[in-house]
Amino acid sequence: MSDSATVERMPGAGLWLLARCRAVQLRNLVDQHLRGAPGRTFFVLVLLVLIWAALYLLLAQILKHVHSWGLVGVVADQHLFVHFFLVLAVMLTFSNAILTFGSLYGREEAGFLLGMPLRAREVVVVKWFEGIALSSWSFLLLGVPLMLAIAHSTPVQWYYYPLFLGHFLGFVAIPACLGLLAAWTVAMWAPRRPLTIVIATGCLVILTAIYWLSNISDSALKSEEWLQVVFKQIGIVKQPLLPSTWTAKGIVSAMRQDVGQSLFYLLVVLGNGAFLSWLTVNILGRSWPEAYSRAQRGRLQPTIRRGWFTKVVCWGLFFYLPKKLWLAMLKDLRGFARDARQWSQMLIMFGLLVIYVLNLRRMPVDLDNPQFKGLVAFLNLTTVSLILATFTSRFVYPLLSLESQQLWLIELLPIRRSTLLFVKFLFALTVTGLSACAVMGLAVKMLELPTAYAWMNVSICLGICVGLSGLSIGLGARFPVLNNRNPARIASGFGGTLNLIVSMVFVSLEMAGVGWLTFNEMSKSFMFSKALSPGGWLMVAGLLSVSMLVGAGALWIGARHFERLET
Amino acid sequence: MRKARIQSEQVNAGKPASHDASVCLSNVSKSYGDKPAVIELSLELYGGEIFAFLGPNGAGKTTTLKITTGLLRADAGRVWVCGEDMSRRGRRAKQQIAYVPDQPFLYDKLTGREFIHFARDVYGVPTEVGEQRLAELIERLNMDSFLDQLAESYSHGMKQKVALAAAMIHAPRVLVVDEPIVGLDPRTIRVIKTIFREIADGGGTVFMCTHTLDVAEAVADRIGIINAGRLIALGTLEELRGMASAGGSLEDIFLHLTEEDGDGVPEPGET
Ligand SMILES: Nc1ncnc2c1ncn2[C@@H]1O[C@H](COP(=O)(O)OP(=O)(O)O)[C@@H](O)[C@H]1O
Ligand SMILES: [Mg+2]
């Protein structure tokens, strides 16, 4: 009665079926977007291209500046790439680990696949491939602008392009495998506290970073020693034989038209990637069912205490609000405090930033040189803004969708809907503003920026917080997702993507202005003038008004839609 | 009697107790962390029967079903499906079995039809045979109106229908269903009951769990009652009536067997 004769299919047949299933899903997705909302899709694509262009310009500017330092620039290239790929590897490993933990050990798809007569190895290979594909997105987003920016600042031959592509794509296999292995380790041995593991690993990364920074330089540096330290530092990075180093060297060789050396490093990276992939697929292919079963033990649910702490914090931060709004705020604050995913990401990101800022003086960069100082201050603000943009898109944006799903509840409260919107905005602004200004304040103090520049940095940072919070709340109310309660899904829908893109464009715009300010004001005198020029002040005022306008405009659009939303 | 069977299994461990059982659980235990969910459970199901697993919420029904289908590994004990050891020859065992979970999973970006085709191909059902079975299922489960829409737009009941159709596409010898009728309309419930009966009449086994007693009462050939991870009663409806000495309906038997202390739950009219 059953077709048991067919069970011994050719090995790999399941792989083909799974791959085809993915392809059909992808086709349906594209089809749905193209047919259902061609205008929206087009709009998102245009904005993506804009971001991409902004990134290209930013990178090209940085490289141009670095190269204008002459001999130092030659060394700095390698230095830059080593760190770029190291950071990229860490980020890709983290994101792959989190994603595969959900997809291989979560309740949904994994359980379904495990119940079918598929080989575990076939499923694992498909997940491996998905990891690679996902990581390869980073090439499209970051790699291509970087590749073109390098080509713009250095004369290159045609073979530089295929070599760069090969290096980048060969490299991403390694973090993809590391992510799979990390998720597997957690599922096998610590399935009850996946979040704790993520936080602990984050802390470990931070500690390594501290150790690293304190290792590079043990004393305050004079400018002449800088070059030596850079050499020494590259020496240190070289020694552990990290894949990021091989890729960086391979790309630098390709830039310098040394094809042989570049190919050599490419083979090293590919060989290691292939070996690691083989290992990963074999380990996971053997033990995936066991790991899945182990991961199904429930997560530990902490019991909630009475919440006096959040009450005190809420009172401290929002004592000025009327009682009704204060209560609405307390609800949001508690939601935030009890969702560790939200603040732990903020904490890790800003923790890293604080450590970096505290170590600014020990960096192998000559901070007495106003040009360096300006560049570092500019990069600080850019980093903080980008982190804020990802945070608001991922965590602030879904707030309004979740709230819209329980509008009937809001209707019972004696609060106007737009007031509620404003409360959420205030909440987002307080969280982002406090953390960002703390970090930026510390950074300008460590950099010993002149007062005018310090105020400029902090106030523009605050302006960016206003703009980003307004965008996420406003667009969140304008494009609410009403059929899904998963914040990650809400954030990755159309409105969420739009919000992320608009936020990025907004940040790029602001940073372009700040960049103009910093470099213009400095290059005139080759040092910081005491105060900003009238043109400079005008620019600051312009940037701040853009922030206010963007924030207020988005809030207005959102509030209008939110008021009219049917219960 | 249950004790006796367990002992006989321990003697010839490594073989299913009886070769004709289509599902055989032997001394299965499973705990989540320190919390036991299923304790030393032994059970045999045979071809041609509908078996209903009854128990209060959190009794361990879903856990048992997941162990049976190979989703979870038991901490101790063995599982055979159609004579194949689930932990050693899982793929052969899974080829004979199908599982419809209480929260069915469908790919959001596949239509119901594409999803069922995927299942058909994974189980290696020839296309024509699969199409024939699918046409019949579409008609009986009334899926024609939505089967070509993306699954993300489905209601719970639609998802359940598609998951059931995908599970039936390879004509499994054992159909394992978790809470089959939650969220379905009366007409569909009737159809599903009929389908279960047909599977059993064709020599297959239906292993379902539920906490709604009247379904079990209406369709099950045998009933097992599980409470706090232990199988506390097993038999036909008549046998259970005899065991509980409560007489009357399955509800009385169930409440009698699963009550915590001697008092029982008063009838609505009694208070
Ligand atoms: N993933 C899990 N993590 C921790 N405990 C679980 C998990 N799944 C079930 N349990 C516990 O195991 C017991 C049995 O659950 P389950 O088999 O789902 O019961 P039923 O299906 O009979 O309602 C319950 O006490 C439940 O709380
Ligand atoms: Mg259950």
Coordinates of C-alpha atoms in Angstrom, one line a residue, chain A residues 12-504:
Chain A
G12 CA 21.1 13.8 -3.3
A13 CA 17.7 13.5 -4.7
G14 CA 16.3 15.0 -1.5
L15 CA 18.7 17.8 -1.9
W16 CA 17.4 18.5 -5.3
L17 CA 13.8 18.5 -4.0
L18 CA 14.6 20.9 -1.2
A19 CA 16.5 23.2 -3.5
R20 CA 13.6 23.2 -6.0
C21 CA 11.2 24.0 -3.1
R22 CA 13.3 27.0 -2.2
A23 CA 13.4 28.1 -5.8
V24 CA 9.6 28.0 -6.0
Q25 CA 9.3 30.0 -2.8
L26 CA 11.7 32.6 -4.1
R27 CA 9.9 32.8 -7.4
N28 CA 6.5 33.2 -5.7
L29 CA 8.0 35.9 -3.5
V30 CA 9.4 37.9 -6.4
D31 CA 6.2 37.3 -8.4
Q32 CA 4.1 38.5 -5.4
H33 CA 6.1 41.7 -5.1
L34 CA 6.3 42.5 -8.8
R35 CA 2.6 41.9 -9.4
G36 CA 1.1 42.9 -6.1
A37 CA 3.0 46.1 -5.6
P38 CA 5.2 47.0 -8.6
G39 CA 5.4 50.7 -7.5
R40 CA 6.5 49.9 -4.0
T41 CA 9.1 47.4 -5.3
F42 CA 10.5 49.9 -7.7
F43 CA 10.6 52.5 -5.0
V44 CA 12.5 50.2 -2.7
L45 CA 15.0 49.4 -5.4
V46 CA 15.6 53.1 -6.2
L47 CA 16.2 53.8 -2.6
L48 CA 18.6 50.8 -2.4
V49 CA 20.6 52.2 -5.2
L50 CA 20.7 55.5 -3.4
I51 CA 22.1 53.9 -0.3
W52 CA 24.5 52.0 -2.4
A53 CA 25.7 55.2 -4.1
A54 CA 26.0 57.0 -0.7
L55 CA 28.1 54.1 0.6
Y56 CA 30.3 54.2 -2.5
L57 CA 30.9 57.9 -2.1
L58 CA 31.7 57.6 1.6
L59 CA 34.2 54.8 1.1
A60 CA 35.8 56.6 -1.9
Q61 CA 36.2 59.7 0.3
I62 CA 37.8 57.7 3.1
L63 CA 40.2 55.9 0.8
K64 CA 41.1 59.2 -0.9
H65 CA 41.9 60.7 2.4
V66 CA 43.9 57.7 3.5
H67 CA 45.9 57.7 0.3
S68 CA 46.7 61.3 0.6
W69 CA 48.9 60.4 3.5
G70 CA 51.5 59.0 1.2
L71 CA 53.6 56.2 2.6
V72 CA 51.3 55.8 5.6
G73 CA 48.4 55.3 3.2
V74 CA 50.2 52.3 1.5
V75 CA 50.4 50.5 4.8
A76 CA 47.0 51.7 5.9
D77 CA 45.2 49.9 3.1
Q78 CA 46.1 46.5 4.4
H79 CA 45.4 47.6 7.9
L80 CA 41.9 48.8 6.8
F81 CA 41.0 45.6 5.0
V82 CA 42.3 43.3 7.7
H83 CA 39.9 45.0 10.1
F84 CA 37.1 45.3 7.6
F85 CA 37.1 41.6 7.0
L86 CA 37.6 40.7 10.7
V87 CA 34.6 42.8 11.6
L88 CA 32.6 41.4 8.7
A89 CA 33.5 37.8 9.7
V90 CA 32.3 38.4 13.3
M91 CA 29.1 40.0 12.1
L92 CA 28.3 37.3 9.6
T93 CA 29.0 34.6 12.1
F94 CA 26.7 36.1 14.6
S95 CA 23.8 36.6 12.1
N96 CA 24.3 33.2 10.6
A97 CA 24.3 31.6 14.0
I98 CA 21.1 33.3 15.1
L99 CA 19.3 32.6 11.8
T100 CA 20.3 28.9 11.6
F101 CA 19.4 28.4 15.3
G102 CA 15.9 29.4 14.4
S103 CA 15.7 27.5 11.2
L104 CA 17.4 24.2 12.2
Y105 CA 16.3 23.9 15.8
G106 CA 13.2 26.0 15.9
R107 CA 9.7 24.6 16.1
E108 CA 8.5 25.4 12.6
E109 CA 10.2 24.2 9.5
A110 CA 12.8 22.0 11.2
G111 CA 10.1 19.9 12.8
F112 CA 8.3 19.5 9.5
L113 CA 11.5 18.5 7.6
L114 CA 12.6 16.1 10.4
G115 CA 9.3 14.2 10.1
M116 CA 9.9 13.5 6.5
P117 CA 12.0 10.7 5.1
L118 CA 14.9 13.1 4.2
R119 CA 18.5 12.5 5.0
A120 CA 19.7 14.9 7.7
R121 CA 22.7 15.7 5.6
E122 CA 20.5 16.9 2.7
V123 CA 18.7 19.3 5.0
V124 CA 22.0 20.6 6.4
V125 CA 23.5 21.1 3.0
V126 CA 20.5 23.2 2.1
K127 CA 20.9 25.3 5.2
W128 CA 24.6 25.7 4.5
F129 CA 23.8 26.9 1.1
E130 CA 21.3 29.4 2.5
G131 CA 23.9 30.7 4.9
I132 CA 26.3 31.3 2.0
A133 CA 23.6 33.0 0.0
L134 CA 22.6 35.2 2.9
S135 CA 26.2 36.1 3.6
S136 CA 26.7 36.9 0.0
W137 CA 24.2 39.6 0.3
S138 CA 26.9 41.5 2.2
F139 CA 28.9 41.4 -1.0
L140 CA 26.2 43.2 -2.9
L141 CA 25.6 45.7 -0.1
L142 CA 29.1 46.3 1.1
G143 CA 31.5 44.5 -1.2
V144 CA 30.5 46.1 -4.5
P145 CA 30.8 49.7 -3.3
L146 CA 34.1 48.8 -1.6
M147 CA 35.4 47.2 -4.8
L148 CA 34.5 50.2 -6.9
A149 CA 35.7 52.7 -4.4
I150 CA 39.1 51.0 -4.4
A151 CA 39.2 50.9 -8.1
H152 CA 38.4 54.6 -8.1
S153 CA 41.3 55.5 -5.8
T154 CA 43.9 53.1 -7.2
P155 CA 44.8 52.2 -10.8
V156 CA 43.8 48.6 -11.2
Q157 CA 43.9 46.0 -14.0
W158 CA 40.8 44.1 -15.3
Y159 CA 41.7 41.0 -13.3
Y160 CA 41.3 43.0 -10.1
Y161 CA 37.5 42.6 -10.4
P162 CA 37.2 38.9 -10.7
L163 CA 39.8 38.4 -8.0
F164 CA 38.0 40.8 -5.6
L165 CA 34.7 38.9 -6.3
G166 CA 36.5 35.5 -5.7
H167 CA 38.1 36.7 -2.5
F168 CA 34.9 38.1 -1.1
L169 CA 32.7 35.1 -2.0
G170 CA 35.3 32.6 -1.0
F171 CA 35.6 34.3 2.3
V172 CA 31.9 34.3 3.3
A173 CA 31.8 30.5 3.3
I174 CA 33.9 30.6 6.5
P175 CA 31.6 32.7 8.7
A176 CA 28.6 30.8 7.3
C177 CA 30.1 27.5 8.5
L178 CA 31.2 29.0 11.8
G179 CA 27.6 30.3 12.3
L180 CA 26.2 26.8 11.7
L181 CA 28.6 25.2 14.1
A182 CA 27.9 27.8 16.7
A183 CA 24.2 27.3 16.5
W184 CA 24.7 23.5 16.7
T185 CA 26.9 23.9 19.8
V186 CA 24.2 25.9 21.5
A187 CA 21.5 23.4 20.5
M188 CA 23.5 20.4 21.7
W189 CA 24.8 21.7 25.0
A190 CA 23.0 24.8 26.0
P191 CA 19.6 24.9 24.5
R192 CA 17.9 26.4 27.5
R193 CA 19.5 29.8 27.4
P194 CA 20.3 30.7 23.8
L195 CA 20.0 34.4 24.6
T196 CA 22.5 34.2 27.5
I197 CA 24.9 32.5 25.2
V198 CA 24.6 35.3 22.6
I199 CA 25.1 38.0 25.3
A200 CA 28.1 36.1 26.8
T201 CA 29.7 35.7 23.4
G202 CA 29.2 39.4 22.7
C203 CA 30.9 40.2 26.0
L204 CA 33.7 37.8 25.1
V205 CA 34.2 39.7 21.8
I206 CA 34.2 42.9 23.7
L207 CA 36.9 41.6 26.1
T208 CA 39.0 40.4 23.2
A209 CA 38.7 43.9 21.7
I210 CA 39.9 45.5 24.9
Y211 CA 42.8 43.1 25.1
W212 CA 43.5 43.8 21.5
L213 CA 43.5 47.5 21.9
S214 CA 45.6 47.5 25.0
N215 CA 48.0 45.2 23.2
I216 CA 48.6 47.4 20.3
S217 CA 49.9 50.3 22.3
D218 CA 51.2 50.3 25.8
S219 CA 52.0 53.9 26.0
A220 CA 50.7 57.2 24.6
L221 CA 52.2 57.6 21.2
K222 CA 54.0 60.3 19.5
S223 CA 53.4 60.8 15.8
E224 CA 56.8 59.4 14.7
E225 CA 56.1 56.1 16.4
W226 CA 52.8 55.7 14.7
L227 CA 54.1 54.0 11.5
Q228 CA 56.1 51.5 13.6
V229 CA 53.0 50.6 15.6
V230 CA 51.0 50.1 12.5
F231 CA 53.6 47.7 11.3
K232 CA 53.6 45.9 14.6
Q233 CA 49.9 45.7 14.7
I234 CA 49.7 44.2 11.2
G235 CA 52.3 41.7 12.4
I236 CA 50.0 40.8 15.3
V237 CA 47.0 40.3 13.1
K238 CA 49.1 38.3 10.7
Q239 CA 50.2 35.8 13.2
P240 CA 47.0 34.1 14.2
L241 CA 46.5 33.3 10.5
L242 CA 43.0 34.5 10.4
P243 CA 41.0 34.0 7.2
S244 CA 40.2 37.7 7.3
T245 CA 44.0 38.4 6.9
W246 CA 44.3 36.1 3.9
T247 CA 41.4 37.8 2.2
A248 CA 42.7 41.3 3.0
K249 CA 46.2 40.4 1.7
G250 CA 44.7 38.7 -1.4
I251 CA 42.8 41.9 -2.2
V252 CA 45.7 44.2 -1.6
S253 CA 47.8 41.9 -3.8
A254 CA 45.2 42.2 -6.5
M255 CA 45.3 46.0 -6.1
R256 CA 49.0 46.0 -6.4
Q257 CA 48.8 43.8 -9.6
D258 CA 50.5 40.9 -8.0
V259 CA 48.3 38.2 -9.5
G260 CA 50.3 35.2 -8.3
Q261 CA 50.2 36.2 -4.6
S262 CA 46.5 37.1 -4.9
L263 CA 45.7 33.7 -6.4
F264 CA 47.7 32.0 -3.7
Y265 CA 45.7 33.6 -0.9
L266 CA 42.5 32.9 -2.8
L267 CA 43.4 29.2 -2.9
V268 CA 44.2 29.3 0.8
V269 CA 40.9 30.8 1.6
L270 CA 38.9 28.5 -0.7
G271 CA 40.8 25.4 0.6
N272 CA 40.0 26.3 4.2
G273 CA 36.5 27.2 3.4
A274 CA 36.0 23.9 1.6
F275 CA 37.5 21.9 4.5
L276 CA 35.4 23.7 7.0
S277 CA 32.3 23.2 4.9
W278 CA 33.0 19.5 4.7
L279 CA 33.5 19.3 8.4
T280 CA 30.3 21.2 9.2
V281 CA 28.1 19.2 6.9
N282 CA 29.5 16.0 8.3
I283 CA 29.1 16.9 11.9
L284 CA 25.7 18.4 11.5
G285 CA 24.5 15.8 9.1
R286 CA 25.2 13.1 11.7
S287 CA 23.8 14.8 14.7
W288 CA 21.1 17.2 13.5
P289 CA 18.1 15.0 14.7
E290 CA 19.8 14.6 18.1
A291 CA 20.5 18.3 18.3
Y292 CA 17.0 19.2 17.3
S293 CA 15.6 16.9 20.0
R294 CA 17.8 18.4 22.6
A295 CA 16.9 22.0 21.6
Q296 CA 13.3 21.3 22.3
R297 CA 13.7 21.5 26.0
G298 CA 11.9 24.6 27.0
R299 CA 13.6 27.9 27.5
L300 CA 13.9 29.0 31.0
Q301 CA 11.3 31.6 31.7
P302 CA 12.3 34.1 34.3
T303 CA 9.6 35.0 36.7
I304 CA 8.8 38.7 36.7
R305 CA 9.2 40.6 40.0
R306 CA 6.8 43.3 40.9
G307 CA 8.3 45.8 38.6
W308 CA 9.2 48.6 41.1
F309 CA 12.5 49.1 39.2
T310 CA 10.8 50.0 35.9
K311 CA 8.4 52.2 37.8
V312 CA 11.3 54.2 39.4
V313 CA 13.1 54.5 36.1
C314 CA 9.9 55.6 34.3
W315 CA 9.2 58.2 37.0
G316 CA 12.8 59.5 36.7
L317 CA 12.6 59.8 33.0
F318 CA 9.1 60.9 32.4
F319 CA 8.1 62.6 35.6
Y320 CA 6.8 65.5 33.5
L321 CA 4.0 63.6 31.8
P322 CA 0.4 63.6 32.9
K323 CA -0.7 60.6 34.8
K324 CA -2.5 58.9 31.9
L325 CA 0.3 59.2 29.5
W326 CA 2.8 58.2 32.2
L327 CA 0.9 54.9 32.6
A328 CA 1.0 54.3 28.9
M329 CA 4.7 55.0 29.0
L330 CA 5.2 52.6 31.9
K331 CA 3.6 49.9 29.8
D332 CA 6.1 50.5 26.9
L333 CA 9.1 50.7 29.2
R334 CA 8.2 47.4 30.8
G335 CA 7.8 45.8 27.5
F336 CA 11.2 47.0 26.5
A337 CA 12.8 46.0 29.8
R338 CA 11.4 42.5 29.6
D339 CA 12.4 41.9 26.1
A340 CA 16.0 41.2 26.6
R341 CA 16.6 40.9 22.8
Q342 CA 16.0 44.6 22.5
W343 CA 18.2 46.1 25.1
S344 CA 20.9 43.4 24.9
Q345 CA 21.6 44.4 21.3
M346 CA 21.8 48.0 22.2
L347 CA 23.9 47.2 25.2
I348 CA 26.4 45.1 23.2
M349 CA 26.6 47.7 20.4
F350 CA 27.0 50.7 22.7
G351 CA 29.2 48.8 25.1
L352 CA 31.6 48.2 22.2
L353 CA 31.4 51.8 21.3
V354 CA 32.2 53.0 24.8
I355 CA 35.2 50.7 25.0
Y356 CA 36.4 51.9 21.7
V357 CA 35.9 55.5 22.7
L358 CA 37.7 55.1 26.1
N359 CA 40.6 53.6 24.2
L360 CA 40.7 56.4 21.6
R361 CA 43.8 57.9 23.1
R362 CA 45.6 54.6 22.9
M363 CA 44.8 54.1 19.3
P364 CA 47.7 54.1 16.8
V365 CA 46.4 57.3 15.3
D366 CA 47.9 60.6 15.8
L367 CA 45.1 62.5 17.5
D368 CA 47.1 65.7 17.8
N369 CA 46.7 66.1 14.1
P370 CA 43.5 68.0 13.6
Q371 CA 42.8 66.1 10.4
F372 CA 42.8 62.8 12.1
K373 CA 40.8 64.2 14.9
G374 CA 38.2 65.4 12.5
L375 CA 38.1 62.1 10.6
V376 CA 37.8 60.1 13.8
A377 CA 35.0 62.4 15.1
F378 CA 33.2 62.0 11.8
L379 CA 33.5 58.2 11.8
N380 CA 32.3 58.1 15.4
L381 CA 29.1 60.0 14.5
T382 CA 28.6 57.8 11.4
T383 CA 28.9 54.6 13.4
V384 CA 26.5 55.8 16.1
S385 CA 24.0 57.0 13.6
L386 CA 24.1 53.7 11.7
I387 CA 23.6 51.7 14.9
L388 CA 20.7 53.9 15.8
A389 CA 19.1 53.5 12.4
T390 CA 19.3 49.7 12.6
F391 CA 18.0 49.8 16.2
T392 CA 15.0 52.0 15.4
S393 CA 14.1 50.0 12.3
R394 CA 14.3 46.7 14.1
F395 CA 12.8 47.5 17.4
V396 CA 11.0 50.8 17.3
Y397 CA 9.2 50.3 14.0
P398 CA 7.2 47.2 15.0
L399 CA 5.8 48.9 18.1
L400 CA 3.1 50.6 16.2
S401 CA 2.1 47.4 14.3
L402 CA 1.8 45.6 17.6
E403 CA -0.3 48.4 19.1
S404 CA -2.5 48.6 16.0
Q405 CA -3.4 45.0 16.4
Q406 CA -5.0 45.8 19.7
L407 CA -6.7 49.0 18.7
W408 CA -9.9 47.8 20.4
L409 CA -8.0 47.9 23.6
I410 CA -6.8 51.4 23.0
E411 CA -10.3 52.5 22.2
L412 CA -11.2 51.7 25.8
L413 CA -8.6 54.1 27.1
P414 CA -9.4 57.7 27.5
I415 CA -6.4 58.7 25.3
R416 CA -6.4 60.1 21.8
R417 CA -4.7 57.9 19.3
S418 CA -2.3 60.6 18.2
T419 CA -1.3 61.2 21.8
L420 CA -0.4 57.6 22.1
L421 CA 1.7 58.0 19.0
F422 CA 3.5 60.9 20.6
V423 CA 4.1 58.8 23.8
K424 CA 5.8 56.1 21.7
F425 CA 7.8 58.7 19.9
L426 CA 8.9 60.2 23.2
F427 CA 9.8 56.8 24.5
A428 CA 11.9 56.0 21.4
L429 CA 13.6 59.4 21.5
T430 CA 14.5 59.0 25.2
V431 CA 16.0 55.6 24.8
T432 CA 18.0 56.4 21.6
G433 CA 18.8 60.0 22.6
L434 CA 20.2 59.1 26.1
S435 CA 22.4 56.3 24.9
A436 CA 23.6 58.1 21.8
C437 CA 24.4 61.4 23.5
A438 CA 26.2 59.6 26.3
V439 CA 28.5 57.8 23.8
M440 CA 29.0 60.9 21.7
G441 CA 29.6 63.1 24.7
L442 CA 32.2 60.7 25.9
A443 CA 33.7 60.6 22.5
V444 CA 34.1 64.3 22.0
K445 CA 35.6 64.6 25.5
M446 CA 38.1 61.9 24.8
L447 CA 39.0 63.5 21.5
E448 CA 39.2 66.9 23.1
L449 CA 37.4 68.6 20.3
P450 CA 37.0 72.3 20.5
T451 CA 33.8 73.4 22.2
A452 CA 32.0 74.5 19.0
Y453 CA 32.7 71.2 17.3
A454 CA 31.8 69.2 20.4
W455 CA 28.4 70.9 20.6
M456 CA 27.9 70.5 16.9
N457 CA 28.5 66.8 17.1
V458 CA 26.2 66.2 20.1
S459 CA 23.4 68.4 18.8
I460 CA 23.5 66.8 15.4
C461 CA 23.5 63.4 17.0
L462 CA 20.4 64.4 19.0
G463 CA 18.8 65.7 15.8
I464 CA 19.4 62.3 14.1
C465 CA 17.7 60.6 17.1
V466 CA 14.7 62.8 16.6
G467 CA 14.6 62.1 12.8
L468 CA 15.1 58.3 13.2
S469 CA 12.5 58.0 16.0
G470 CA 10.0 60.1 14.1
L471 CA 10.6 58.0 11.0
S472 CA 10.2 54.6 12.7
I473 CA 7.1 55.7 14.7
G474 CA 5.5 57.6 11.8
L475 CA 6.1 54.9 9.1
G476 CA 5.3 52.2 11.7
A477 CA 1.9 53.8 12.1
R478 CA 1.5 54.5 8.4
F479 CA 2.3 50.9 7.3
P480 CA 1.2 48.7 10.1
V481 CA 1.4 45.0 9.8
L482 CA -1.8 43.6 11.1
N483 CA -1.5 39.9 10.6
N484 CA 1.7 39.0 12.3
R485 CA 2.8 39.4 15.9
N486 CA 6.5 38.6 15.3
P487 CA 8.5 41.8 15.5
A488 CA 11.3 40.4 13.3
R489 CA 8.7 39.6 10.6
I490 CA 7.1 43.0 11.0
A491 CA 10.4 44.8 10.6
S492 CA 11.3 42.8 7.5
G493 CA 8.0 43.5 5.7
F494 CA 7.5 46.3 3.1
G495 CA 7.0 49.1 5.6
G496 CA 10.0 48.0 7.7
T497 CA 12.3 47.8 4.7
L498 CA 11.1 51.2 3.5
N499 CA 11.7 52.6 6.9
L500 CA 15.2 51.1 7.1
I501 CA 16.0 52.5 3.7
V502 CA 14.6 55.9 4.4
S503 CA 16.5 56.0 7.7
M504 CA 19.7 55.1 5.9

